[in-house]
Coordinates of C-alpha atoms in Angstrom, one line a residue:
X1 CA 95.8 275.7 166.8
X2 CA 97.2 278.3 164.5
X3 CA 96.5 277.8 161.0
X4 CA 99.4 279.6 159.3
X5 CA 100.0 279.9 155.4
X6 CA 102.6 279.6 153.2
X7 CA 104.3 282.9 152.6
X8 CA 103.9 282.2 148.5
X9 CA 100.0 281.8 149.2
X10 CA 100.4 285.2 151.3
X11 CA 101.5 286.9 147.9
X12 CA 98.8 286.1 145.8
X13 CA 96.5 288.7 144.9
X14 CA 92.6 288.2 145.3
X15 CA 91.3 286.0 142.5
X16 CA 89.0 288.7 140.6
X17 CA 86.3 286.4 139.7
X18 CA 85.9 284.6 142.7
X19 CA 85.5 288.1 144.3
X20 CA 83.2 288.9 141.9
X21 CA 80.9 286.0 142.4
X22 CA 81.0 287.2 146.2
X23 CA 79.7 290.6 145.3
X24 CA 76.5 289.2 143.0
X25 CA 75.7 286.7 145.5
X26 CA 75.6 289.4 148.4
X27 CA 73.3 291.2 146.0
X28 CA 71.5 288.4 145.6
X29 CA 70.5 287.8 149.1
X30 CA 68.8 291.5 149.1
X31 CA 66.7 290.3 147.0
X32 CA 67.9 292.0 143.7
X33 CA 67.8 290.7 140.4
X34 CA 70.7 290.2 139.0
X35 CA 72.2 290.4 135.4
X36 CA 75.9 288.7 135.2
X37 CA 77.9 289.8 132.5
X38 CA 80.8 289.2 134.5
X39 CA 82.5 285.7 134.5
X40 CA 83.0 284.1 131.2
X41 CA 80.9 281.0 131.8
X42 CA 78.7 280.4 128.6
X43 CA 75.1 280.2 129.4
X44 CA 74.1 277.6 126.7
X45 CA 74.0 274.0 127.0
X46 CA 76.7 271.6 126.0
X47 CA 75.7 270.0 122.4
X48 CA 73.3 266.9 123.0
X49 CA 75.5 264.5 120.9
X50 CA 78.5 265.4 122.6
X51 CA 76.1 264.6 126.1
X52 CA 75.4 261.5 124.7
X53 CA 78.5 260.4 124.3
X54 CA 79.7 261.2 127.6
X55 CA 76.5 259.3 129.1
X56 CA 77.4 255.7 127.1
X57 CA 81.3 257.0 127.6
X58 CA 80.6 256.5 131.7
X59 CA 78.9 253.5 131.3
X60 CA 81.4 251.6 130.0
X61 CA 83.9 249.5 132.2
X62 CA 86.9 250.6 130.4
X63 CA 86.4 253.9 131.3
X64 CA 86.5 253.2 134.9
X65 CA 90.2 253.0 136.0
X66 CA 93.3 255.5 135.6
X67 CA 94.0 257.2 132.8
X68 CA 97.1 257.9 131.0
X69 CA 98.7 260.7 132.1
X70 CA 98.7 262.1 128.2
X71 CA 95.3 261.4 127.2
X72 CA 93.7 258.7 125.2
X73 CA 95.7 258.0 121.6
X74 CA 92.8 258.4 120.1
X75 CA 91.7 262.0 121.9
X76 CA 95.3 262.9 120.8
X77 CA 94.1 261.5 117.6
X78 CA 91.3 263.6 117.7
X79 CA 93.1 267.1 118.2
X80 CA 95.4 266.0 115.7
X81 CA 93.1 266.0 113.3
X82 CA 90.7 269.0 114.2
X83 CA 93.9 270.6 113.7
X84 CA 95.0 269.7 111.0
X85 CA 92.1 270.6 109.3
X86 CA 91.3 274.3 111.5
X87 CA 95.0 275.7 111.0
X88 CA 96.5 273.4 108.2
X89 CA 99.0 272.6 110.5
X90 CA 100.7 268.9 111.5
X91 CA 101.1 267.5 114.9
X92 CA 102.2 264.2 116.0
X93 CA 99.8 262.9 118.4
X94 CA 102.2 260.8 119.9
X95 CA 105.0 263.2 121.7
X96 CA 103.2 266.7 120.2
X97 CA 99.8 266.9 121.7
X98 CA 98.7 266.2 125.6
X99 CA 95.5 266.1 127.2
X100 CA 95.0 268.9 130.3
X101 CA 92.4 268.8 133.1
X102 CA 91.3 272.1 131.8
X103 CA 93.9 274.9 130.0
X104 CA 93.9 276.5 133.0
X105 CA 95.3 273.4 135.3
X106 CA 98.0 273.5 132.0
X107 CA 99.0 276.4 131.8
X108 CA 99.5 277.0 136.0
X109 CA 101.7 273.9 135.9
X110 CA 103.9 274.9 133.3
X111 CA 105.8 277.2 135.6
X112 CA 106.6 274.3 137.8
X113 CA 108.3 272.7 134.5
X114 CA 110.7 275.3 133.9
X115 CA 111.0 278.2 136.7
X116 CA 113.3 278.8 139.1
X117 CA 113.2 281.0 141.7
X118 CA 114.0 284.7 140.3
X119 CA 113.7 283.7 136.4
X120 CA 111.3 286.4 134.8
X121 CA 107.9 285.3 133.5
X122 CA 106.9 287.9 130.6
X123 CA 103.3 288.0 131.3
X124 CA 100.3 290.1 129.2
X125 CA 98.5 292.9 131.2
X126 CA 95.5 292.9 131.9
X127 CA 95.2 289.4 131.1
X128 CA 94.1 285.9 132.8
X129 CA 95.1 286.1 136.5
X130 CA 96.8 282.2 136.3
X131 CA 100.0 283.5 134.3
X132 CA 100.9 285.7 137.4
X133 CA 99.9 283.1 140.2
X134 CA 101.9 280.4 138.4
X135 CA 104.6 282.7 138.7
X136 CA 104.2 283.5 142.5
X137 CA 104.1 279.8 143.4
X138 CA 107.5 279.1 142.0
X139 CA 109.3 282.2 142.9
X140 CA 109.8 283.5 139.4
X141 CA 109.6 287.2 139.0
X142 CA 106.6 288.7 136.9
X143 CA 107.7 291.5 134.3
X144 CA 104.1 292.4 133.0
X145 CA 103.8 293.6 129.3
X146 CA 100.9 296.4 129.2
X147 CA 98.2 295.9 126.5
X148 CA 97.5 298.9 125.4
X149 CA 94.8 300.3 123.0
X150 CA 97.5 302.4 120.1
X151 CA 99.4 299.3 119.6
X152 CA 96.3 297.2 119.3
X153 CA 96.1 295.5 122.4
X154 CA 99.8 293.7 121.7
X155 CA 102.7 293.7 123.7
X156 CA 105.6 296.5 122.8
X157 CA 108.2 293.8 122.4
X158 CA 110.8 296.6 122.3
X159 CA 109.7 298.3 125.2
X160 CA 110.7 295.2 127.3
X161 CA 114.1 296.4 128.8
X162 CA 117.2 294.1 127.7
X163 CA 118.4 292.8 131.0
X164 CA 114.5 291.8 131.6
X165 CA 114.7 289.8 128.3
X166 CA 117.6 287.8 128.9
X167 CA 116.4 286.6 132.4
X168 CA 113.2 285.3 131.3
X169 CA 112.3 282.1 130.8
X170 CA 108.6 282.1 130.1
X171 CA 106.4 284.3 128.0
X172 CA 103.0 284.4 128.0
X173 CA 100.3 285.0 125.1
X174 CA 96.7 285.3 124.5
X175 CA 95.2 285.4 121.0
X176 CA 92.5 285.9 120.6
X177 CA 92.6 287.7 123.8
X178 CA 91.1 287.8 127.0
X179 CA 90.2 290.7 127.9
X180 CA 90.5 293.3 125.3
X181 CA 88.8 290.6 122.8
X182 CA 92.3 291.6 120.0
X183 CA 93.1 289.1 117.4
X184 CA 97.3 288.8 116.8
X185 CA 98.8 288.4 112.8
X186 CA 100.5 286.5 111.6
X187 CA 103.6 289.0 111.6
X188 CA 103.2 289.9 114.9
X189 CA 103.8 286.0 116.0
X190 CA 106.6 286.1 113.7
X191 CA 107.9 288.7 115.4
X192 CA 107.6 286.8 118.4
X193 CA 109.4 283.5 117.4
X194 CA 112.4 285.5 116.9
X195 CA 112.4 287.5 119.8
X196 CA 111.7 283.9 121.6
X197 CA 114.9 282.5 119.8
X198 CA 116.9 285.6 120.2
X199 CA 116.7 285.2 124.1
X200 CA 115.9 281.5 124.6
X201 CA 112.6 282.2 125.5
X202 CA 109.5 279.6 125.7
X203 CA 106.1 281.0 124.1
X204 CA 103.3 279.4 125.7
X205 CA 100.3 280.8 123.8
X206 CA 96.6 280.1 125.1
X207 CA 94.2 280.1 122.2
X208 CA 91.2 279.1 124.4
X209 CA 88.9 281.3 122.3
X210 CA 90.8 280.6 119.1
X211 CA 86.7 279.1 117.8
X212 CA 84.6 282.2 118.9
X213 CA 84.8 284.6 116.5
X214 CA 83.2 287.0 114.3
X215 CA 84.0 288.1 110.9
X216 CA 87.6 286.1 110.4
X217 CA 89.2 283.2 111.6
X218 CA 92.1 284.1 114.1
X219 CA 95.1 281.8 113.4
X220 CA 97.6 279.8 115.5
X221 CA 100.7 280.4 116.9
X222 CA 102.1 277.0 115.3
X223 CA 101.1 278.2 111.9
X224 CA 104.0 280.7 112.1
X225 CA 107.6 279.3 110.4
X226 CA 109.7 278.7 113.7
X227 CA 107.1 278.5 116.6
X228 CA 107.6 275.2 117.1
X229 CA 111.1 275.4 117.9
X230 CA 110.2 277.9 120.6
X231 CA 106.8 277.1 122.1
X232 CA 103.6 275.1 122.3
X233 CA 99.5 276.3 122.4
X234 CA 97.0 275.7 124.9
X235 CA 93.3 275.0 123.5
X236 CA 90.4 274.2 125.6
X237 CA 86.6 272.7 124.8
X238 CA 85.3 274.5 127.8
X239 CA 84.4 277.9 125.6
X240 CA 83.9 276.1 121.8
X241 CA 81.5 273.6 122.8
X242 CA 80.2 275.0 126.5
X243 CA 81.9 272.7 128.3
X244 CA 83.1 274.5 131.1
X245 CA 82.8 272.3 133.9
X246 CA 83.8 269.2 132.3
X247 CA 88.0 270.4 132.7
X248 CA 89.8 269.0 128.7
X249 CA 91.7 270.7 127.3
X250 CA 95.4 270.4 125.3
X251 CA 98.7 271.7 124.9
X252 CA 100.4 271.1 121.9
X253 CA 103.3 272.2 120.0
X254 CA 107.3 271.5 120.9
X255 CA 107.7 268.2 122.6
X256 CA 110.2 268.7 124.8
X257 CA 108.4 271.0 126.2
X258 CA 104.7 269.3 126.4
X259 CA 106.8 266.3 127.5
X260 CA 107.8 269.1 130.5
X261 CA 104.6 269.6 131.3
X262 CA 103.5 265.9 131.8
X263 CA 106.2 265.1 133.8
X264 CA 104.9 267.8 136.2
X265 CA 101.1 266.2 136.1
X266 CA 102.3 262.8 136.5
X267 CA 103.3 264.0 139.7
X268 CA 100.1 265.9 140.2
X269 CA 97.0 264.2 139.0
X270 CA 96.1 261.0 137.0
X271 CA 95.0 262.1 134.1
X272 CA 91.5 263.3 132.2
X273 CA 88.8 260.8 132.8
X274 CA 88.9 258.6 130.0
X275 CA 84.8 259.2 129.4
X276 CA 85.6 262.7 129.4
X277 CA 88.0 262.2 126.6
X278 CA 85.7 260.0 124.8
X279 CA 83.2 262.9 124.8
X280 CA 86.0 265.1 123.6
X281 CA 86.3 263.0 120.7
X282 CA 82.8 263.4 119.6
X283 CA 83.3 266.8 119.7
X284 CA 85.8 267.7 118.1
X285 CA 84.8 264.8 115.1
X286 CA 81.4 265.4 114.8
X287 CA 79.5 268.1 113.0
X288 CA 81.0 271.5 113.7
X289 CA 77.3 273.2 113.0
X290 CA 76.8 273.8 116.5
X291 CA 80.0 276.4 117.2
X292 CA 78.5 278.2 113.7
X293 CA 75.4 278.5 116.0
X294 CA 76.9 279.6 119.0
X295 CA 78.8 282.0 116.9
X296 CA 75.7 283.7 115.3
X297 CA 74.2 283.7 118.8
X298 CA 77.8 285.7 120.6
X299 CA 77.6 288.1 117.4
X300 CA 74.1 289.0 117.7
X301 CA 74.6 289.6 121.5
X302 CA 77.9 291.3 120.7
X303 CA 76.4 294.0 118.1
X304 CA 73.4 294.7 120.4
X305 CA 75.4 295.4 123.4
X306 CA 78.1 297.2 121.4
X307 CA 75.6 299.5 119.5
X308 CA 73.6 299.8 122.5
X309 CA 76.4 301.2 124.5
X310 CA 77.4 303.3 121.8
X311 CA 74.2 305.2 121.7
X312 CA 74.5 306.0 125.2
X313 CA 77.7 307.8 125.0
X314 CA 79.7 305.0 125.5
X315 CA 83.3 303.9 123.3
X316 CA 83.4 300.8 122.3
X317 CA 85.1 299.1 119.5
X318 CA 83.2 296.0 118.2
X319 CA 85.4 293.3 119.1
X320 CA 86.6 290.9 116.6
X321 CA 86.5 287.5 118.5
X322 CA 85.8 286.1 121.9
X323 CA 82.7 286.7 124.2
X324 CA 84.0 289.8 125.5
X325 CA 83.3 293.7 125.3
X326 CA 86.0 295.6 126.3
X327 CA 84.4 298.9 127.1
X328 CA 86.0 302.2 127.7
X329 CA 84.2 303.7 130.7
X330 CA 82.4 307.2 130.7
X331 CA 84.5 310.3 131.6
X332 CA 85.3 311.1 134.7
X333 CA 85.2 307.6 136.4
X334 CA 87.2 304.8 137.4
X335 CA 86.9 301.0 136.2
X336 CA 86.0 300.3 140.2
X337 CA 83.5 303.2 140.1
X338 CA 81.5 302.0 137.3
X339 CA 81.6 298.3 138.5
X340 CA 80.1 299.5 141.8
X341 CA 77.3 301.8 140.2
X342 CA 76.5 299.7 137.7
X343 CA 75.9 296.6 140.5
X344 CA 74.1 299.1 142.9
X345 CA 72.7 301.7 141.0
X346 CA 71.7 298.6 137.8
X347 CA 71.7 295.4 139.3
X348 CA 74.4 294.6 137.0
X349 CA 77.6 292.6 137.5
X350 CA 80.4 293.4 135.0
X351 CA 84.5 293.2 135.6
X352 CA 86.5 296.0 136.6
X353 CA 89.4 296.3 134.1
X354 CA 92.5 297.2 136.3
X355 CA 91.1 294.0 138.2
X356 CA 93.2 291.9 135.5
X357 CA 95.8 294.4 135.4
X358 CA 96.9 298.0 136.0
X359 CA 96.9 299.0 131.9
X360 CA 93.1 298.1 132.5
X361 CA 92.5 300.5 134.8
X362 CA 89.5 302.6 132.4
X363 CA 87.9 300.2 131.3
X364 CA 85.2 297.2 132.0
X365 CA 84.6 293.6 130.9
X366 CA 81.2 292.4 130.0
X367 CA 80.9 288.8 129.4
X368 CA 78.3 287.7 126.6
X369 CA 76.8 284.9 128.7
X370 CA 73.2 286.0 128.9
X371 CA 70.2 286.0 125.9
X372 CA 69.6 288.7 123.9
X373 CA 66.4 290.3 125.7
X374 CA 68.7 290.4 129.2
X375 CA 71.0 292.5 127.5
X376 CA 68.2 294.8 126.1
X377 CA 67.1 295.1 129.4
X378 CA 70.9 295.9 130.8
X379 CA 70.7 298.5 128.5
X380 CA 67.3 300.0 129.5
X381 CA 68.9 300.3 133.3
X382 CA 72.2 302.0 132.0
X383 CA 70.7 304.2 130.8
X384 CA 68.5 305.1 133.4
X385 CA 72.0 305.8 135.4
X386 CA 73.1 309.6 135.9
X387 CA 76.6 309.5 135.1

């Protein structure tokens, strides 16, 4: 039998990270020993309380059958309230806030909600490969806005041509950003709401790493006068409290448009477990002392790494927020040519920058997800490298 796919799967590019994973495994079956600062999974363990919970969550009977397809009340409860108290800002938890397997699941379904074939998708670049491969799968056309380092890593809203705004239907944000680590203002997102009115456009920004910064608090889309009226937000527990594999997450913000999006996963999926929620809960209710520690943790592995580099001839700025260093590579070389002698020449897997887009193209990724003394020693084998 021939086995043939879809011509929309056809189109999709190679998903960077699961390519990347192929590349340290290979290495690791030669026997080398490996040092991954390339996919953003935190190395630390989920909180103990919030563990807990999950573990009484499970045993209970109530928890055992379909969930609603919005989320608990009470998780909704939950975000309403971290939020509330995080960005000052007021959400119903009724029709303004619902639960997601995971931002990611969110944010691919959302082009199902409201794209038809050849609308444009305004999409950052580089940036998380899931804006573009929502896009694919429902025929919308991607018009990529290049992140570039002179305007600080924001899109050039005036460089997007007219005809290009007034036929899309979907833009895409990420503050604080993945992967150039930029944090937006608040009159840039101002800006923003009124280009978004000015064109009927629907702002979907993904705050995922809105909780991992450094020296100030990034703030929220939904703080901004207007941004309700033209968008919603996408936060996720996988990055704040290490909960990467347990897929909850939220959008909130306009609800006609969250409604949208759980009309598409009622047609999809059945909902976040309910002890999943329950755990979510905890976290976000609890004592926030453990994302202060994981914080001090990032920005001691952040500094070391930065300075490190820095000494070696290196140019990197000290990012702001997120668990990312966005690092210029040296002269001469090519983000794919550094990713390669770094992982031959180092035992050292980072992320080639025009892997998440072509505006990264001179540049690499390194993920924060390993302790302090592994990053000393990534150091040591850089600079052992003749570049």
């Amino acid at each position: 039998m021939e086995i043939k796919l879809s011509e929309k799967l056809k189109k999709l590019p190679p998903y960077i990270f699961i390519e990347i994973d192929k590349k340290k495994q290979a290495a690791i079956d030669k026997g080398a020993d490996i040092i991954s600062l390339g996919v953003g999974d935190p190395d630390m363990s989920t909180p103990q309380h919030i563990v807990e919970s999950m573990q009484k969550a499970v045993a209970d009977p109530k928890n055992h059958h379909y969930p609603m397809g919005t989320g608990l009340l009470s998780f909704r409860q939950a975000v309403a309230s971290w939020f509330q108290k995080r960005f000052n800002v007021t959400l119903n938890p009724k029709n303004e806030i619902a639960a997601l397997l995971g931002s990611k699941e969110g944010i691919g379904h959302t082009h199902l909600a409201f794209i038809n074939p050849g609308d444009v998708v305004l999409i950052p670049e580089p940036g998380y490969p899931v804006y573009n491969t929502g896009t694919i799968f429902t025929d919308g056309v991607p018009y990529f806005m290049p992140l570039l380092e002179k305007n600080g890593f924001l899109p050039d809203l005036e460089a997007i041509p007219e005809d290009v705004a007034k036929k899309a239907k979907l833009m895409f944000l990420n503050y604080p950003n993945n992967p150039a680590s930029a944090v937006a203002t608040k009159e840039f997102f101002s800006k923003i709401v009124a280009f978004a009115k000015k064109y009927n456009i629907i702002v979907c920004h993904d705050a995922a790493y809105s909780e991992l910064y450094y020296e100030s608090k990034p703030i929220s889309f939904l703080e901004v006068e207007g941004a309700r009226d033209v968008g919603v937000e996408f936060h996720s527990l996988s990055k704040t409290y290490n909960m990467t594999g347990w897929r909850i997450a939220w959008v909130c913000g306009n609800p006609d448009i969250v409604g949208a999006i759980v009309k598409v996963k009622d047609n999809y999926d059945s909902g976040a477990f309910q002890a999943v929620q329950e755990a979510a809960i905890t976290a976000l209710t609890a004592s926030q002392d453990c994302i202060e520690e994981f914080r001090k943790i990032y920005k001691e592995r952040r500094d070391v790494l930065v300075d490190g580099l820095n000494k070696l001839g290196w140019n990197v700025t000290t990012p702001e927020a997120s668990f990312y260093v966005w690092a210029k590579v040296p002269k001469g070389y090519k983000s794919a040519d550094v990713v390669g002698k770094l992982l031959d020449e180092a035992a050292i897997v980072c992320t080639p920058g025009n892997g998440l887009g072509e505006s990264g193209e001179g540049y690499v990724r390194f993920a924060l997800t390993v302790p302090v003394s592994r990053i000393k020693e990534a150091l040591e084998r850089i600079a052992k490298i003749q570049w």
